Structure formats: structure tokens, C-alpha cells
CSV table of C-alpha atoms and ligand atoms in Angstrom, one decimal:
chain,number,residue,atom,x,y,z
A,785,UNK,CA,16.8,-39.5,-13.8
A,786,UNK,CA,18.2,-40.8,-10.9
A,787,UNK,CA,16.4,-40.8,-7.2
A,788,UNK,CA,19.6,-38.7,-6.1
A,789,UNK,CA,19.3,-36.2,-8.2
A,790,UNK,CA,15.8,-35.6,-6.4
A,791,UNK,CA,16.8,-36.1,-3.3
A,792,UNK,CA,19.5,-33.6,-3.3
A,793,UNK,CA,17.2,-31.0,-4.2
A,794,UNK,CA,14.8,-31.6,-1.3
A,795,UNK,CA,17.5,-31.5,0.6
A,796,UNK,CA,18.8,-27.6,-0.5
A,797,UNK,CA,15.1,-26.9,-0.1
A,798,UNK,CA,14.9,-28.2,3.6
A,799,UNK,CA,18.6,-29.6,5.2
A,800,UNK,CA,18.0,-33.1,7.1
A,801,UNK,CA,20.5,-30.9,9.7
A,802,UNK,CA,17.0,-28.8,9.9
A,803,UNK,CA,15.0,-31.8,11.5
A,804,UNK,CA,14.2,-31.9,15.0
A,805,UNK,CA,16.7,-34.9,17.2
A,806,UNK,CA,13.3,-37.6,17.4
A,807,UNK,CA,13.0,-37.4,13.7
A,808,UNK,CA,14.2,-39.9,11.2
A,809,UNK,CA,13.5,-37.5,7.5
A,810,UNK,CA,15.4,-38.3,4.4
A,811,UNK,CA,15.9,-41.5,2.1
A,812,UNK,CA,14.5,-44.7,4.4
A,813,UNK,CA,14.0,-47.2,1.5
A,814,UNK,CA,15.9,-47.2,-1.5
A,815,UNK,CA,19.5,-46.9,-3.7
A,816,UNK,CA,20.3,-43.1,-4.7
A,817,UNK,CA,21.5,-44.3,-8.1
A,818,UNK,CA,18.0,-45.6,-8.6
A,819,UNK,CA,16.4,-44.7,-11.5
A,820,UNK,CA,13.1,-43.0,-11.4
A,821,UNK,CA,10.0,-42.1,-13.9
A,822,UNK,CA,7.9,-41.1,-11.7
A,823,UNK,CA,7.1,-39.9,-7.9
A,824,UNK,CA,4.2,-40.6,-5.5
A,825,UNK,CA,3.2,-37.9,-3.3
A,826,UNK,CA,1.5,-38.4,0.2
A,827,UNK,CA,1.6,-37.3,4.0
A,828,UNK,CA,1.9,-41.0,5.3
A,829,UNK,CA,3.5,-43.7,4.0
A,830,UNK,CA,0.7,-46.5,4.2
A,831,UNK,CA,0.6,-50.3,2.6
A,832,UNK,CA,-2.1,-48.7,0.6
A,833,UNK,CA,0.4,-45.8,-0.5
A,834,UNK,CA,2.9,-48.6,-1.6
A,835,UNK,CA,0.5,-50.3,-3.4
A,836,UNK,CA,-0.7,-47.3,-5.3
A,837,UNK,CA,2.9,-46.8,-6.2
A,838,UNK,CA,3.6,-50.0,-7.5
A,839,UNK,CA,-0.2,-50.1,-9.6
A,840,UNK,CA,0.9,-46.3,-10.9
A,841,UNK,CA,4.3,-46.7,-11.7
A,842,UNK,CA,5.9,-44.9,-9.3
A,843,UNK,CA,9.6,-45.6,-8.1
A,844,UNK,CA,9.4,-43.3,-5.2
A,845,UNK,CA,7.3,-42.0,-2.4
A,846,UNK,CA,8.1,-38.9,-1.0
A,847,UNK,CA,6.1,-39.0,2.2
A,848,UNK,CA,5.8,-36.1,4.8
A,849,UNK,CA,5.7,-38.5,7.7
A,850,UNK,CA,8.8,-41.0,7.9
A,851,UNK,CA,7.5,-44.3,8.0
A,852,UNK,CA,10.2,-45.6,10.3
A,853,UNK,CA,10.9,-43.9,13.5
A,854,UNK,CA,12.6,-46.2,15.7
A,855,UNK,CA,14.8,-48.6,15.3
A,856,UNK,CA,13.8,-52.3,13.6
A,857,UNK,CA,14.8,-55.4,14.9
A,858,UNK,CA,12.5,-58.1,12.7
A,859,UNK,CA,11.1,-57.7,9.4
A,860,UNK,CA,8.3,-60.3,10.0
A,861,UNK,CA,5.1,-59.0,8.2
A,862,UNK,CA,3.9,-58.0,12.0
A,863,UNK,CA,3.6,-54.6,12.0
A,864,UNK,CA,2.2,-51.9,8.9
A,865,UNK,CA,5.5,-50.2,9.6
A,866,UNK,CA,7.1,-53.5,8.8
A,867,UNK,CA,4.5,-54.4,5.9
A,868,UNK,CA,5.8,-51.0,4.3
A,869,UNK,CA,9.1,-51.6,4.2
A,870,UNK,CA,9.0,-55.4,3.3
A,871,UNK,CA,6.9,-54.5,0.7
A,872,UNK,CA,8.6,-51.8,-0.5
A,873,UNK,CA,11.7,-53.3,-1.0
A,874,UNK,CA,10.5,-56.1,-2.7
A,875,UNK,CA,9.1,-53.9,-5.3
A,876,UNK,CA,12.0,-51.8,-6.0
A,877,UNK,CA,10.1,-48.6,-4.6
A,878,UNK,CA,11.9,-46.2,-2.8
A,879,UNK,CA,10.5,-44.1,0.4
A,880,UNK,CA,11.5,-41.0,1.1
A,881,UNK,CA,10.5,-38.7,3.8
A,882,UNK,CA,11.0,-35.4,4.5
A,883,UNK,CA,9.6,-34.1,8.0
A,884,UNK,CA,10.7,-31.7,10.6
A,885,UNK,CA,13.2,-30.4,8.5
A,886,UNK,CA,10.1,-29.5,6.2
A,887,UNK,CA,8.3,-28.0,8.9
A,888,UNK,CA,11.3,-25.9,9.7
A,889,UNK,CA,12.2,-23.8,6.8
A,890,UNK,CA,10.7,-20.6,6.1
A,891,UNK,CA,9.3,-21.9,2.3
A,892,UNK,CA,7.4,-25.2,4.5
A,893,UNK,CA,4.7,-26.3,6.0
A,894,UNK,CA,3.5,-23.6,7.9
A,895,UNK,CA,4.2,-21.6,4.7
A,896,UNK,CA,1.7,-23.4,3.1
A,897,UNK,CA,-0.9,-23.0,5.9
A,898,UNK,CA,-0.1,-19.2,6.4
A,899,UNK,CA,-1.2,-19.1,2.3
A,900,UNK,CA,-4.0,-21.2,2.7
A,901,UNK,CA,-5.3,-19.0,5.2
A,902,UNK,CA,-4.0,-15.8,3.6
A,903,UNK,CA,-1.9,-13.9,6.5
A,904,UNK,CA,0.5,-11.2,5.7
A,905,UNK,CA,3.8,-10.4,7.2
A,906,UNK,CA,4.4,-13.8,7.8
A,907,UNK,CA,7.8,-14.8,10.1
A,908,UNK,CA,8.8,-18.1,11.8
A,909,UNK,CA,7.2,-18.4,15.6
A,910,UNK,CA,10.1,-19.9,17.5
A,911,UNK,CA,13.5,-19.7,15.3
A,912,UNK,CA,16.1,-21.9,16.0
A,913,UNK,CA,19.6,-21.2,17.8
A,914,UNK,CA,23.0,-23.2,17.1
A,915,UNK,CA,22.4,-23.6,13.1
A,916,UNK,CA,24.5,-20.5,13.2
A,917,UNK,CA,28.3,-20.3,13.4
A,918,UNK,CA,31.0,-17.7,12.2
A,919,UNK,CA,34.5,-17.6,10.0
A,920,UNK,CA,37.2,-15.5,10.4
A,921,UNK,CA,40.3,-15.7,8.2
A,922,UNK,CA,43.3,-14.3,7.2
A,923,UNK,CA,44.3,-13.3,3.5
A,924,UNK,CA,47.3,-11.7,1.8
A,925,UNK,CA,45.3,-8.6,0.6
A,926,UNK,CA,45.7,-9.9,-3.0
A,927,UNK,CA,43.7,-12.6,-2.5
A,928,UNK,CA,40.4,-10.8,-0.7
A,929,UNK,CA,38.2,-11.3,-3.2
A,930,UNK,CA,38.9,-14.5,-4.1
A,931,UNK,CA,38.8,-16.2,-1.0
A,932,UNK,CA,35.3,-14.3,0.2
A,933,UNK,CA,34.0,-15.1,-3.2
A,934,UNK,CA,34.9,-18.7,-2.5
A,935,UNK,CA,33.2,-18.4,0.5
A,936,UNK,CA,30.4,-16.8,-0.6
A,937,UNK,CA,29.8,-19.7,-3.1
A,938,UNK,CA,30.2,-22.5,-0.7
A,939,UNK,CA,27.0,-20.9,1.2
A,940,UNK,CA,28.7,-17.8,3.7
A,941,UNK,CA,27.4,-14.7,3.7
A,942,UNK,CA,23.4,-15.1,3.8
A,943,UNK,CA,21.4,-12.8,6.5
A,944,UNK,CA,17.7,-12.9,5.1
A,945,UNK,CA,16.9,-10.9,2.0
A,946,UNK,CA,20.8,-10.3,2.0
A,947,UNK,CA,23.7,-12.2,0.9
A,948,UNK,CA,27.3,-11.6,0.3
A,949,UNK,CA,27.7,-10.4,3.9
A,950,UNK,CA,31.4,-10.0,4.9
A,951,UNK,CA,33.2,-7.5,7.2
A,952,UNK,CA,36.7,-7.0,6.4
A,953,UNK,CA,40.2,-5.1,8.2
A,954,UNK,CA,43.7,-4.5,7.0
A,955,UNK,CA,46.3,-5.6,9.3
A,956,UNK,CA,49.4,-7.3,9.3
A,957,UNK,CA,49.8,-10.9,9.9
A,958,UNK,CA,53.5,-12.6,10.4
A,959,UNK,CA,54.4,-16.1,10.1
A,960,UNK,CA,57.9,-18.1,10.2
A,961,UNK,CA,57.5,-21.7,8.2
A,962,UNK,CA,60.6,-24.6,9.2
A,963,UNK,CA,62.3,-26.2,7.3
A,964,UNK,CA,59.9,-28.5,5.4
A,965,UNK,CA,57.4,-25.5,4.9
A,966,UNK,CA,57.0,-24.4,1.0
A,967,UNK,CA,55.6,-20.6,1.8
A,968,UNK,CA,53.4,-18.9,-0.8
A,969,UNK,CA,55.5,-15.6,0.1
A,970,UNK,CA,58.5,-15.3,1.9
A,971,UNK,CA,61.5,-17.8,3.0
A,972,UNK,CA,61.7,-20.9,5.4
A,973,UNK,CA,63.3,-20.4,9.2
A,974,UNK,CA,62.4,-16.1,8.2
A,975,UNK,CA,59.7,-14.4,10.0
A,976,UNK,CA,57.9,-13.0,7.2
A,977,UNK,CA,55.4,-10.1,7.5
A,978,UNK,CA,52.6,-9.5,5.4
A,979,UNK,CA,49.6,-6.8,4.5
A,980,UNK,CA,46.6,-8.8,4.8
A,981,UNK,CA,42.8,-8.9,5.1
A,982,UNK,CA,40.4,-10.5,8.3
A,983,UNK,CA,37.8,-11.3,6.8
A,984,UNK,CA,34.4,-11.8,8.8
A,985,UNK,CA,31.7,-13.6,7.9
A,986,UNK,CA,28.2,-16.0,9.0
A,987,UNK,CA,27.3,-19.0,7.3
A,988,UNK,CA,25.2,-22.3,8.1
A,989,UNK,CA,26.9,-25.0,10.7
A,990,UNK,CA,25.4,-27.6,8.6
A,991,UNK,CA,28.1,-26.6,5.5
A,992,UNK,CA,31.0,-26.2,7.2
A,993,UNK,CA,32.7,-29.0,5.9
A,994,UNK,CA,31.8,-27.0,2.1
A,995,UNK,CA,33.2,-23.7,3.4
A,996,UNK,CA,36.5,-24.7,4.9
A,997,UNK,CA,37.0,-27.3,1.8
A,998,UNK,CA,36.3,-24.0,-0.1
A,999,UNK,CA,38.4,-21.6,2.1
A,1000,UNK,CA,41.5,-23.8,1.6
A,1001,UNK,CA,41.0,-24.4,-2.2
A,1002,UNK,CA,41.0,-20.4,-3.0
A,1003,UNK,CA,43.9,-19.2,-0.1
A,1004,UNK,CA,47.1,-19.2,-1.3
A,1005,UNK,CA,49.2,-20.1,1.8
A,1006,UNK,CA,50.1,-23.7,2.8
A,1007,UNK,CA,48.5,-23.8,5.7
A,1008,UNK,CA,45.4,-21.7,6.3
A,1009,UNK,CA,45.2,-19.7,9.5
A,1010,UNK,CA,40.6,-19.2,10.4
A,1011,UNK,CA,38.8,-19.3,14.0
A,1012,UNK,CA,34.7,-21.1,13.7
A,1013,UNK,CA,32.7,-19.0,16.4
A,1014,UNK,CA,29.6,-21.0,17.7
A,1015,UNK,CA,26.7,-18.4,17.9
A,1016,UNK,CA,24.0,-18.0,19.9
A,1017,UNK,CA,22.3,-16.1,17.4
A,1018,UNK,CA,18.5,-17.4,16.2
A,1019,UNK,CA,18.7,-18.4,12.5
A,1020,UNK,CA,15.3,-16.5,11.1
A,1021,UNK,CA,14.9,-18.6,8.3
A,1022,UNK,CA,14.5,-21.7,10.4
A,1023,UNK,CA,12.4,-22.7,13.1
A,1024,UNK,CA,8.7,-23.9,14.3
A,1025,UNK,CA,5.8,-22.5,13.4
A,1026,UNK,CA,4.5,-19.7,11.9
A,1027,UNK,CA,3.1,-16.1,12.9
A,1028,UNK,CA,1.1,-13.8,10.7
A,1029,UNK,CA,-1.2,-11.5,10.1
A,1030,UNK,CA,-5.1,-11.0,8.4
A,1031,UNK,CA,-6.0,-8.1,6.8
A,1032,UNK,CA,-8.7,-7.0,8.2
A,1033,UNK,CA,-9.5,-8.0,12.0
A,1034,UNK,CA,-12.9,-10.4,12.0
A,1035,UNK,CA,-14.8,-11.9,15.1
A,1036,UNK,CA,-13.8,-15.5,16.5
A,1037,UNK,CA,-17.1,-17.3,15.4
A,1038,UNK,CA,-16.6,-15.5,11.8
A,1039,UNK,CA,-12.5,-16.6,11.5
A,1040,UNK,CA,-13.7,-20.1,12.9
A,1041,UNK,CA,-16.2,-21.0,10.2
A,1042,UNK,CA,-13.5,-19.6,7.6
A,1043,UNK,CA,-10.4,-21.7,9.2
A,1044,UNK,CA,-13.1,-24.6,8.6
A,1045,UNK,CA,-13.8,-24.5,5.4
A,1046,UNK,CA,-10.3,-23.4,4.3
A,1047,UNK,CA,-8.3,-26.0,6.5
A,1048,UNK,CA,-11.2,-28.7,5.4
A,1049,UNK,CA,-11.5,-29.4,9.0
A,1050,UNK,CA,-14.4,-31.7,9.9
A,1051,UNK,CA,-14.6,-30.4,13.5
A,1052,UNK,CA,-12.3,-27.9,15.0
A,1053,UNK,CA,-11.9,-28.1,19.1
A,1054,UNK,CA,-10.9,-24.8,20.7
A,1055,UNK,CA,-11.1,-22.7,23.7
A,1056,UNK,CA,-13.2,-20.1,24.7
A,1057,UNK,CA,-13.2,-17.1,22.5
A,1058,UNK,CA,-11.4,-14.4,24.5
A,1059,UNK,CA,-13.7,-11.5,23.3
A,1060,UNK,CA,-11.0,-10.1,21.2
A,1061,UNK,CA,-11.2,-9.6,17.3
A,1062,UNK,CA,-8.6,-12.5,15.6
A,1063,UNK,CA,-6.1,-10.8,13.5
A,1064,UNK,CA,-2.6,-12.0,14.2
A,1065,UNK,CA,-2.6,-15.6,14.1
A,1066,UNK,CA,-0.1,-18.5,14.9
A,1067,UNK,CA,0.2,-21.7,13.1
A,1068,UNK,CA,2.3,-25.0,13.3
A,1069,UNK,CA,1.2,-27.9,11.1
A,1070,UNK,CA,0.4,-31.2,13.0
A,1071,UNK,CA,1.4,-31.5,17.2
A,1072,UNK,CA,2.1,-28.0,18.0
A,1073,UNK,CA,1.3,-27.5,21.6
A,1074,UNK,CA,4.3,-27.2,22.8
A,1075,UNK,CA,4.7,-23.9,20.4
A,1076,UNK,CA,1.6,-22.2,22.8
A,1077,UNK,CA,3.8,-19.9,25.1
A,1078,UNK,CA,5.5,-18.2,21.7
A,1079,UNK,CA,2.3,-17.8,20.3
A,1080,UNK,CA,0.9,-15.8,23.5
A,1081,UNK,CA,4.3,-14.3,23.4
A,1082,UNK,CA,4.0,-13.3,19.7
A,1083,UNK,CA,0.8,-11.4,20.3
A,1084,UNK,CA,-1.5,-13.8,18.3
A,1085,UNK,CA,-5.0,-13.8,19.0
A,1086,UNK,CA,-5.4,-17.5,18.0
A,1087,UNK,CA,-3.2,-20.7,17.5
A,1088,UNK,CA,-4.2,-23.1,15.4
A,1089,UNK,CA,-2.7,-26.4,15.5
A,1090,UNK,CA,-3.1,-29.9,16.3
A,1091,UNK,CA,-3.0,-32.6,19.0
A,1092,UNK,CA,-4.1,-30.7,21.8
A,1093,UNK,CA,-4.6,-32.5,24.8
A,1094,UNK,CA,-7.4,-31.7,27.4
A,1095,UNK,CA,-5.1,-30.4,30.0
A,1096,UNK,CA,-3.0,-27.9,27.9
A,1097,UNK,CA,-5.9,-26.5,26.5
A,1098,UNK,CA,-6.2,-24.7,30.0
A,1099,UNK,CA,-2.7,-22.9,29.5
A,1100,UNK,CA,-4.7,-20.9,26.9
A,1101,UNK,CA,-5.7,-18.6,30.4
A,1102,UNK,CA,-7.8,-16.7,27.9
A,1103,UNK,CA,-4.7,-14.8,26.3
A,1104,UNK,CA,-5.5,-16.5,23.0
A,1105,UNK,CA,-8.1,-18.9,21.2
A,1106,UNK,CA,-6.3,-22.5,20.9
A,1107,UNK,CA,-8.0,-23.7,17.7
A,1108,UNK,CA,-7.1,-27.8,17.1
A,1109,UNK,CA,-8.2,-28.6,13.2
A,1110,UNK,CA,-6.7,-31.9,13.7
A,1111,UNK,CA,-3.3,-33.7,12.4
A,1112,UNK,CA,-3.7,-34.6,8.9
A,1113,UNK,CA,-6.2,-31.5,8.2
A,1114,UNK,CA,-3.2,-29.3,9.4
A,1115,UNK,CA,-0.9,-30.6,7.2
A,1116,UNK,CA,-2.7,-31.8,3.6
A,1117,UNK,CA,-1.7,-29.1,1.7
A,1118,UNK,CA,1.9,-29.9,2.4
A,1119,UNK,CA,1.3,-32.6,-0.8
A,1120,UNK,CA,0.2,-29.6,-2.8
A,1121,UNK,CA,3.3,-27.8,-1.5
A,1122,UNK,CA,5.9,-30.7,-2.6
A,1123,UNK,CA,4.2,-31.1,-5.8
A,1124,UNK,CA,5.3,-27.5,-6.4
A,1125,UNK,CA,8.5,-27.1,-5.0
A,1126,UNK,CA,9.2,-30.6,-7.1
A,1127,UNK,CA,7.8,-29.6,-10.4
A,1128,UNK,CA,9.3,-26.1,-10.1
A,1129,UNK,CA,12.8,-27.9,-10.5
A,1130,UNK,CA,11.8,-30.7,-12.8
A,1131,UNK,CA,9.4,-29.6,-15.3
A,1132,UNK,CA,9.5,-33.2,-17.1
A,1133,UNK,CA,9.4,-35.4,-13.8
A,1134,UNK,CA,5.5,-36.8,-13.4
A,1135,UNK,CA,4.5,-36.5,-9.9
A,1136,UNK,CA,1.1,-37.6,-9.0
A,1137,UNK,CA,-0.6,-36.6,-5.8
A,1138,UNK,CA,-1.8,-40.3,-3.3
A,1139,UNK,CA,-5.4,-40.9,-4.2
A,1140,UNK,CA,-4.9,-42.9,-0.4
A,1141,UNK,CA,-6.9,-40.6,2.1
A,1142,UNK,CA,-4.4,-41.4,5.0
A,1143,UNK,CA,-5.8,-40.2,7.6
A,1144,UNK,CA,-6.2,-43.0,10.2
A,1145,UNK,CA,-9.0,-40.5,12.0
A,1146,UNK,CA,-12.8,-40.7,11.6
A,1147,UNK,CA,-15.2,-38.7,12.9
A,1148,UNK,CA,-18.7,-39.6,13.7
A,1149,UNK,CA,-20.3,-36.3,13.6
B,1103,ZN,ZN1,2.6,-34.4,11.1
């Protein structure tokens, strides 16, 4: 099959418009029309990764981490980041990465952890605003259905567990078209009146393009009369982090020996227990300090997280139990988690899991 065919479904499964503005996820290395036989799965992108995808076969790495970040000026075998991409390219092998913007859907990363660490009731810590925006348009009555089906198709309409959302309200719209106007009803230099429909509905920013290309394919009139609203509504579905719940209630030391062997942390830094039992409980895969106010906010009686520096630890104030598992332990299911959302779609695909442990931390325990 061909590498786009791939990509395109990652990206319906977690929108690059989803990533945060440092990020650089998507396709780094490689041709979409590419053909591909089989994909290598990893968190990092090493020279060991590419290696193990040119021994193995694979045409494509689909890497958590982007292996570029910033912009590069040389391609002089200096750097690893370098190294990677010379050597990728020379090999025909295509990287891939898909970060933030997997970190931010409500199926991602923290999805994974929340399973790994079986919470309940599980919603997104700090949703995102602007991904949000609003259509209104104008129909002949006739055509109601057909244009908020159209709309509907292109991607409108979705609030949660719902879809096919719409609000609609008979009115009366007029129009007068000159004299090189072709009108659908009525007659040129006329003011024509008409019985038609508003037609109210939400939909992604990131597909607006889709939706108006889709609005003006199923209206009837020459030229289509629609306001976009920007909202300042929080999109649900997408945001950092993670909040849910445990079953039952257990003691600190008793959740922290669990979260270790569940997580596979080697070591696990956190702050003092604050005498209260953990059962709601925040998570964001990799560096999520900044994600500690939401977490006090949300109630949760520990974060969990990684990158912690010494001096945030103290913002804790004993409202919560900062636990850091570390980076890569956060987020190693995340392989696990694109092997199925890949192999859920294309049943024939081989994907094979990095035998590479990437994790450039060691501890000396
Ligand atoms: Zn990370």
C-alpha cells in the first residue's frame, strides 16, 4: 500500500491541527506515494531505530517523538538528529511522527496510561479552546436536508457521544441578482423573496475548508449566503492530560508500589504523601508540569507525570501527591497503543514493535 494511505488515517485518528505550536508531528522523512510492506514502531526515532528498520524491512517509522524539531541548516553527519535523517534517506525509509497531536485526542496517550492504570470515568484534564467554530446558513426550505446532510458528512454536527447536531428556523430571506446573475429561483434586477431555513451548526476549525467546499456543492443558489463564528467554547475531545478515577480509594504507599509496577518505573520521585487516600488521579504522558494547577483544580489526589523539576515540586503545597515515573516510562505503552489503532484499520499491514530500548536514561539504583 502506499505510505499515504497510512498517514491519512493517523491523521483522522489525531489531526496535526491537534499538535501543540513547538511541535513538528507528521511525515518528516519520506514521499506519500511511497510504497510500504511494512512499519516500525517506536517512541524515538534513533540511528539504532533506522537501522533496525532497514535490517527488518521496514519502509516506515512511525515514531512518537519527531526526530526533527527545529530547523536544519547542514546535513553533515554531525549530529544523531542529522545521522537519522541522512541515513534515512539514503535508505528509502520514511519517518513519521505523530506527537502532541497524539497526546491530545481523547483515544491517545493519556488514554493508554488511564487503561494501564485502570481509572474509570476518564475525561481530558485541560481541554482546548479555538478548535471550535460555528456555521450558519441559509437554504430554500427544499433544500434543508440536503445541505445539513452535506454538512454533516464533511464533519459538522459532532458534540461528544452525539452527532448530527443542527438547530434550524423558518424565515424569509430576499435577494435581487444583476444583470449577469443566473438565480436558482426568481428573475435578475427582481427582488425575489423566499421561505427558507437558518441552519445552525458546530464543527472542527481544522475542516473548514471540507465544510464550506461541501456547503457550496449541495446549496442550490449561485452564491451561498453563511457567517463562521469563532468560539470560545473548550473542545472536550481534545486537550492535555488526563483525569480519572480508581475504584476503590487505596493509601499512597499502596497506589505507589502499584503505579511502579504497572508504569515499569525503575524509580518514581514524588512529594510528600498528603495523608489523603488516592482515588482520583491525573495523568499526562511525558513533561507535564505545567498541567499541575488543573490537576489540583480537578480534585486529583495524585499527578503522575514526568520531568519534574526540583522547584515545581514545591507548587504541590500538599493539595496533591506529584508522582514523576519518568519520560519514556510515561509514555511506552503509546507503541502498544499505535500498534492497535494501526492494525485495527489494516488487518494485512505487518507492524513490528522497535526491539531499540530508546530510552537515553539509566539509572544506577
Ligand atoms: Zn514525550
Amino acid at each position: 500500500m502506499k505510505l499515504s494511505q497510512l498517514t491519512t488515517y493517523l491523521e483522522i485518528l489525531a489531526p496535526l491541527a491537534y499538535q501543540e505550536d513547538y511541535d513538528n508531528a507528521g511525515l518528516i522523512v519520506g514521499n506519500p506515494d511511497q510504497e510500504i510492506h511494512q512499519v516500525l514502531i517506536s517512541l524515538d526515532c534513533t540511528e539504532a531505530v533506522v537501522d533496525e528498520a532497514i535490517h527488518t524491512n521496514c519502509q516506515v517509522i512511525i515514531s512518537h517523538h519527531p526526530i526533527v524539531f527545529k530547523g536544519l541548516k547542514k546535513f553533515n553527519s554531525k549530529t544523531y538528529v542529522e545521522r537519522v535523517i541522512e541515513k534515512a534517506i539514503r535508505n528509502n525509509i520514511a519517518i513519521y511522527a505523530i506527537h502532541t497531536n497524539l497526546d491530545n485526542v481523547l483515544n491517545g496517550v493519556n488514554a493508554k496510561i488511564c487503561e494501564t492504570l485502570g481509572l474509570d470515568n476518564c475525561r481530558i484534564l485541560s481541554p482546548k479552546q479555538g478548535l471550535l467554530k460555528k456555521l450558519v446558513t441559509y437554504a430554500p426550505t427544499s433544500h434543508t436536508d440536503q445541505v445539513r446532510n452535506a454538512l454533516f458528512h464533511a464533519g459538522a454536527g459532532n458534540i461528544g457521544n452525539y452527532s448530527e447536531c443542527s438547530f434550524i428556523a423558518e424565515g424569509t430571506g430576499t435577494f435581487k441578482g444583476n444583470e449577469d446573475s443566473d438565480p436558482y429561483v426568481g428573475e435578475p434586477g427582481k427582488r425575489h423573496t423566499e421561505e427558507e431555513t437558518r441552519i445552525e451548526t458546530i464543527y472542527p476549525a481544522n475542516l473548514e475548508s471540507k465544510i464550506l467546499m461541501a456547503l457550496i456543492l449541495a446549496h442550490p443558489y449561485e452564491e451561498v449566503a453563511y457567517d463562521l463564528y469563532t468560539l470560545t467554547n473548550q473542545h472536550q475531545q481534545v486537550g492535555s492530560g488526563m483525569i480519572g478515577e480508581l475504584d476503590i480509594a487505596m493509601d499512597a504507599e499502596i497506589f505507589l508500589y502499584q503505579l511502579k509496577e504497572k508504569m515499569q518505573a525503575q524509580v518514581i520521585r514524588h512529594t510528600a504523601f498528603t495523608g489523603k487516600q488516592i482515588k482520583r488521579v491525573a495523568v499526562c504522558g511525558g513533561s507535564g508540569s505545567f498541567l499541575l494547577k488543573h490537576a489540583i483544580a480537578g480534585g486529583a489526589d495524585v499527578f503522575i507525570t514526568a520531568d519534574f523539576k526540583y522547584h515545581d515540586f514545591f507548587n504541590a503545597e500538599g493539595k496533591i501527591m506529584i508522582a514523576d515515573i519518568g519520560h519514556f516510562e510515561s509514555e511506552q505503552f503509546t507503541q502498544q497503543l499505535l500498534h492497535e489503532m494501526i492494525q485495527k484499520k489494516f488487518t494485512d499491514l505487518p507492524l513490528r514493535l522497535t526491539s531499540v530500548n530508546t530510552n537515553p536514561v539509566r539509572y544506577f539504583i
